[in-house]
Amino acid sequence: ETGVTQTPRHLVMGMTNKKSLKCEQHLGHNAMYWYKQSAKKPLELMFVYSLEERVENNSVPSRFSPECPNSSHLFLHLHTLQPEDSALYLCASSQEVQGKLFFGSGTQLSVL
Amino acid sequence: QKEVEQNSGPLSVPEGAIASLNCTYSDRGSQSFFWYRQYSGKSPELIMFIYSNGDKEDGRFTAQLNKASQYVSLLIRDSQPSDSATYLCAVTASASKLTFGTGTRLQVTL
């Protein structure tokens, strides 16, 4: 596989569920990101990892918990989400932090 | 004031015309500028980047940067229906934070 792959593509969950989003990059990049994209709003940076260490956390609620076990894999663990968390969640990677981003196909999340 | 501002559109241009997409930014210390294209239901894709004042051309695309006026634009020559998408401007401001605009929706009509 090439590029940045994300699973699942679609996810429907209740507010009491626990689920995880997975991202894998095959580009040899050093940085990985989680972004949230909602209608009519700019892409919102959630988390940045550089060389497996978190370098930025943009005041994201604790119901979102990232995990970066190595430079190729990134997870976003979700628990007790709210309906307003429904959005497209995008994973991205880059060679250097905040450089040229390569995005995965995203996970469309619906919280009921 | 929004950090990165774009007109949401839609911007409608006929096939074969030049599409001009504009973006302004608030942080005068911004150093890197990117244009991403996002088709409906798809993820953003990097199409252009520019670091210095002036023009940068790549095929039918030209990025223009004017740091004094704090704007960056994207010109698409010979617009095609396949160019219909939302174009996101992104700016790396101070402290290397990459900030996105809300995007401009472009419609190329036959």
Tab-separated table of C-alpha atoms in Angstrom:
chain	number	residue	atom	x	y	z
A	1	GLU	CA	0.000	0.000	0.000
A	2	THR	CA	1.099	3.563	-0.590
A	3	GLY	CA	0.336	6.927	0.951
A	4	VAL	CA	-1.733	7.381	4.070
A	5	THR	CA	-4.466	4.888	4.871
A	6	GLN	CA	-7.227	5.391	7.408
A	7	THR	CA	-9.777	2.988	8.808
A	8	PRO	CA	-12.660	2.838	9.134
A	9	ARG	CA	-14.066	5.064	6.370
A	10	HIS	CA	-17.368	5.494	8.180
A	11	LEU	CA	-18.240	5.113	11.852
A	12	VAL	CA	-21.526	5.488	13.689
A	13	MET	CA	-21.359	5.338	17.448
A	14	GLY	CA	-23.457	6.063	20.462
A	15	MET	CA	-22.375	8.481	23.139
A	16	THR	CA	-21.421	5.664	25.509
A	17	ASN	CA	-19.343	3.683	23.023
A	18	LYS	CA	-15.577	3.383	22.794
A	19	LYS	CA	-14.008	3.184	19.364
A	20	SER	CA	-10.637	3.823	17.746
A	21	LEU	CA	-9.579	5.352	14.458
A	22	LYS	CA	-6.453	3.989	12.831
A	23	CYS	CA	-3.984	5.654	10.492
A	24	GLU	CA	-0.923	4.231	8.772
A	25	GLN	CA	1.543	6.078	6.561
A	26	HIS	CA	3.874	4.401	4.063
A	27	LEU	CA	5.786	7.535	3.059
A	28	GLY	CA	8.632	7.418	5.558
A	29	HIS	CA	7.494	10.689	7.102
A	30	ASN	CA	8.479	11.891	10.567
A	31	ALA	CA	5.328	13.738	11.598
A	32	MET	CA	1.694	12.643	11.847
A	33	TYR	CA	-1.459	14.624	12.577
A	34	TRP	CA	-5.118	14.362	13.431
A	35	TYR	CA	-7.417	17.028	11.982
A	36	LYS	CA	-11.141	17.563	12.401
A	37	GLN	CA	-13.181	18.926	9.508
A	38	SER	CA	-16.702	20.219	10.141
A	39	ALA	CA	-19.023	21.918	7.667
A	40	LYS	CA	-18.377	25.632	7.142
A	41	LYS	CA	-15.329	25.589	9.450
A	42	PRO	CA	-11.617	25.491	8.699
A	43	LEU	CA	-9.669	22.317	9.248
A	44	GLU	CA	-8.939	22.125	12.962
A	45	LEU	CA	-5.628	20.693	14.089
A	46	MET	CA	-6.137	18.303	17.007
A	47	PHE	CA	-2.805	16.597	17.594
A	48	VAL	CA	0.694	16.556	16.130
A	49	TYR	CA	3.286	13.862	16.666
A	50	SER	CA	6.888	14.223	15.603
A	51	LEU	CA	9.071	11.139	15.821
A	52	GLU	CA	6.400	9.495	17.987
A	53	GLU	CA	6.339	12.300	20.538
A	54	ARG	CA	3.328	14.564	20.876
A	55	VAL	CA	4.372	18.119	20.081
A	56	GLU	CA	1.009	19.830	19.995
A	57	ASN	CA	-2.393	19.331	21.558
A	58	ASN	CA	-4.792	22.065	20.578
A	59	SER	CA	-7.001	22.090	23.689
A	60	VAL	CA	-8.813	18.978	22.554
A	61	PRO	CA	-11.304	17.463	25.039
A	62	SER	CA	-10.035	14.429	26.907
A	63	ARG	CA	-12.673	12.232	25.279
A	64	PHE	CA	-10.237	12.180	22.348
A	65	SER	CA	-7.047	10.293	23.170
A	66	PRO	CA	-4.254	9.911	20.612
A	67	GLU	CA	-1.649	7.184	20.496
A	68	CYS	CA	1.449	7.003	18.308
A	69	PRO	CA	3.289	3.699	18.858
A	70	ASN	CA	5.790	4.320	16.037
A	71	SER	CA	6.428	6.781	13.229
A	72	SER	CA	4.141	4.909	10.823
A	73	HIS	CA	1.027	4.407	12.951
A	74	LEU	CA	-1.354	6.796	14.650
A	75	PHE	CA	-4.552	6.070	16.542
A	76	LEU	CA	-7.351	8.231	17.885
A	77	HIS	CA	-9.245	6.606	20.740
A	78	LEU	CA	-12.783	7.880	21.209
A	79	HIS	CA	-15.004	7.559	24.284
A	80	THR	CA	-18.175	9.216	25.558
A	81	LEU	CA	-18.379	11.473	22.524
A	82	GLN	CA	-21.008	14.134	22.007
A	83	PRO	CA	-23.211	14.670	18.924
A	84	GLU	CA	-21.234	17.843	18.128
A	85	ASP	CA	-18.171	15.640	17.638
A	86	SER	CA	-19.723	14.327	14.430
A	87	ALA	CA	-17.331	15.344	11.651
A	88	LEU	CA	-14.750	14.109	9.182
A	89	TYR	CA	-11.560	13.098	10.975
A	90	LEU	CA	-8.465	13.290	8.826
A	91	CYS	CA	-5.058	11.826	9.440
A	92	ALA	CA	-2.060	13.370	7.706
A	93	SER	CA	1.687	12.961	7.597
A	94	SER	CA	4.610	15.128	6.534
A	95	GLN	CA	8.366	14.892	6.334
A	96	GLU	CA	8.758	17.781	8.768
A	97	VAL	CA	6.322	19.282	11.263
A	98	GLN	CA	3.797	21.599	9.604
A	99	GLY	CA	5.284	21.058	6.198
A	100	LYS	CA	3.570	19.667	3.139
A	101	LEU	CA	0.779	17.434	4.380
A	102	PHE	CA	-0.393	14.199	2.819
A	103	PHE	CA	-3.884	13.286	3.970
A	104	GLY	CA	-5.600	9.967	4.394
A	105	SER	CA	-9.104	9.443	3.053
A	106	GLY	CA	-10.679	10.302	6.395
A	107	THR	CA	-13.215	8.765	8.745
A	108	GLN	CA	-16.743	10.194	8.604
A	109	LEU	CA	-17.902	9.962	12.200
A	110	SER	CA	-21.507	10.230	13.327
A	111	VAL	CA	-22.306	10.331	17.039
A	112	LEU	CA	-25.881	9.512	17.885
B	1	GLN	CA	-10.174	38.740	12.402
B	2	LYS	CA	-9.780	35.286	10.924
B	3	GLU	CA	-6.182	34.130	10.662
B	4	VAL	CA	-6.625	32.888	7.094
B	5	GLU	CA	-9.526	34.267	5.119
B	6	GLN	CA	-11.068	33.015	1.887
B	7	ASN	CA	-14.287	33.797	0.086
B	8	SER	CA	-16.435	30.689	0.412
B	9	GLY	CA	-17.901	31.076	-3.085
B	10	PRO	CA	-19.059	29.385	-5.113
B	11	LEU	CA	-16.835	30.928	-7.746
B	12	SER	CA	-18.270	30.037	-11.118
B	13	VAL	CA	-16.106	30.231	-14.254
B	14	PRO	CA	-16.741	28.920	-17.766
B	15	GLU	CA	-14.618	26.113	-19.151
B	16	GLY	CA	-11.398	27.429	-20.635
B	17	ALA	CA	-11.361	30.619	-18.569
B	18	ILE	CA	-8.906	31.613	-15.832
B	19	ALA	CA	-10.059	30.955	-12.280
B	20	SER	CA	-8.590	33.280	-9.654
B	21	LEU	CA	-8.747	32.215	-6.018
B	22	ASN	CA	-7.639	34.573	-3.280
B	23	CYS	CA	-6.535	34.200	0.314
B	24	THR	CA	-5.492	36.768	2.912
B	25	TYR	CA	-3.707	36.087	6.182
B	26	SER	CA	-3.253	38.068	9.355
B	27	ASP	CA	0.161	36.998	10.680
B	28	ARG	CA	2.832	39.134	9.019
B	29	GLY	CA	5.469	36.621	10.109
B	30	SER	CA	3.970	33.848	7.958
B	31	GLN	CA	6.566	32.048	5.915
B	32	SER	CA	5.079	29.136	3.963
B	33	PHE	CA	1.918	29.063	1.899
B	34	PHE	CA	0.033	26.094	0.519
B	35	TRP	CA	-2.948	25.405	-1.704
B	36	TYR	CA	-4.920	22.193	-1.262
B	37	ARG	CA	-7.686	20.915	-3.516
B	38	GLN	CA	-10.550	18.966	-1.974
B	39	TYR	CA	-13.115	17.197	-4.116
B	40	SER	CA	-16.529	16.603	-2.585
B	41	GLY	CA	-16.381	13.601	-0.269
B	42	LYS	CA	-12.591	13.330	-0.557
B	43	SER	CA	-9.637	14.455	1.510
B	44	PRO	CA	-7.457	17.501	0.729
B	45	GLU	CA	-4.610	17.104	-1.745
B	46	LEU	CA	-1.620	19.446	-1.912
B	47	ILE	CA	-1.364	21.090	-5.322
B	48	MET	CA	0.914	24.111	-4.849
B	49	PHE	CA	3.247	25.664	-2.312
B	50	ILE	CA	5.157	28.940	-2.349
B	51	TYR	CA	7.668	30.450	0.032
B	52	SER	CA	8.924	33.628	-1.686
B	53	ASN	CA	7.267	36.741	-3.052
B	54	GLY	CA	6.293	36.526	-6.680
B	55	ASP	CA	4.850	33.861	-8.925
B	56	LYS	CA	5.349	30.124	-9.051
B	57	GLU	CA	4.022	28.160	-11.998
B	58	ASP	CA	3.273	24.450	-12.274
B	59	GLY	CA	1.389	23.414	-15.382
B	60	ARG	CA	-1.958	25.217	-15.476
B	61	PHE	CA	-1.538	26.419	-11.880
B	62	THR	CA	0.185	29.612	-10.749
B	63	ALA	CA	0.581	30.610	-7.128
B	64	GLN	CA	1.177	34.299	-6.411
B	65	LEU	CA	2.472	35.634	-3.102
B	66	ASN	CA	2.565	39.232	-1.914
B	67	LYS	CA	3.851	39.372	1.647
B	68	ALA	CA	3.583	43.166	1.889
B	69	SER	CA	-0.145	42.965	1.218
B	70	GLN	CA	-0.512	39.638	3.041
B	71	TYR	CA	-2.257	37.767	0.305
B	72	VAL	CA	-1.673	34.656	-1.707
B	73	SER	CA	-3.619	33.661	-4.780
B	74	LEU	CA	-4.018	30.657	-7.036
B	75	LEU	CA	-4.661	31.046	-10.752
B	76	ILE	CA	-5.959	28.124	-12.772
B	77	ARG	CA	-5.584	28.619	-16.510
B	78	ASP	CA	-7.778	26.853	-19.073
B	79	SER	CA	-10.173	25.742	-16.333
B	80	GLN	CA	-11.695	22.309	-16.791
B	81	PRO	CA	-14.825	20.760	-15.234
B	82	SER	CA	-12.456	18.429	-13.365
B	83	ASP	CA	-11.091	21.493	-11.535
B	84	SER	CA	-14.450	21.902	-9.785
B	85	ALA	CA	-13.607	21.449	-6.114
B	86	THR	CA	-13.008	23.359	-2.912
B	87	TYR	CA	-9.597	25.015	-2.707
B	88	LEU	CA	-8.085	25.417	0.744
B	89	CYS	CA	-5.429	27.981	1.516
B	90	ALA	CA	-3.038	27.096	4.348
B	91	VAL	CA	-0.406	29.287	5.937
B	92	THR	CA	2.468	28.434	8.255
B	93	ALA	CA	2.566	31.323	10.663
B	94	SER	CA	4.923	31.974	13.541
B	95	ALA	CA	5.896	28.945	15.620
B	96	SER	CA	5.317	26.767	12.565
B	97	LYS	CA	1.574	26.439	13.155
B	98	LEU	CA	-0.231	25.559	9.931
B	99	THR	CA	-3.584	27.340	9.711
B	100	PHE	CA	-6.251	26.626	7.095
B	101	GLY	CA	-8.886	28.861	5.599
B	102	THR	CA	-12.456	27.669	5.154
B	103	GLY	CA	-11.926	27.163	1.425
B	104	THR	CA	-13.386	28.525	-1.809
B	105	ARG	CA	-15.704	26.328	-3.824
B	106	LEU	CA	-14.944	26.524	-7.539
B	107	GLN	CA	-17.462	25.505	-10.189
B	108	VAL	CA	-16.303	25.226	-13.791
B	109	THR	CA	-19.283	25.303	-16.097
B	110	LEU	CA	-19.536	23.810	-19.590
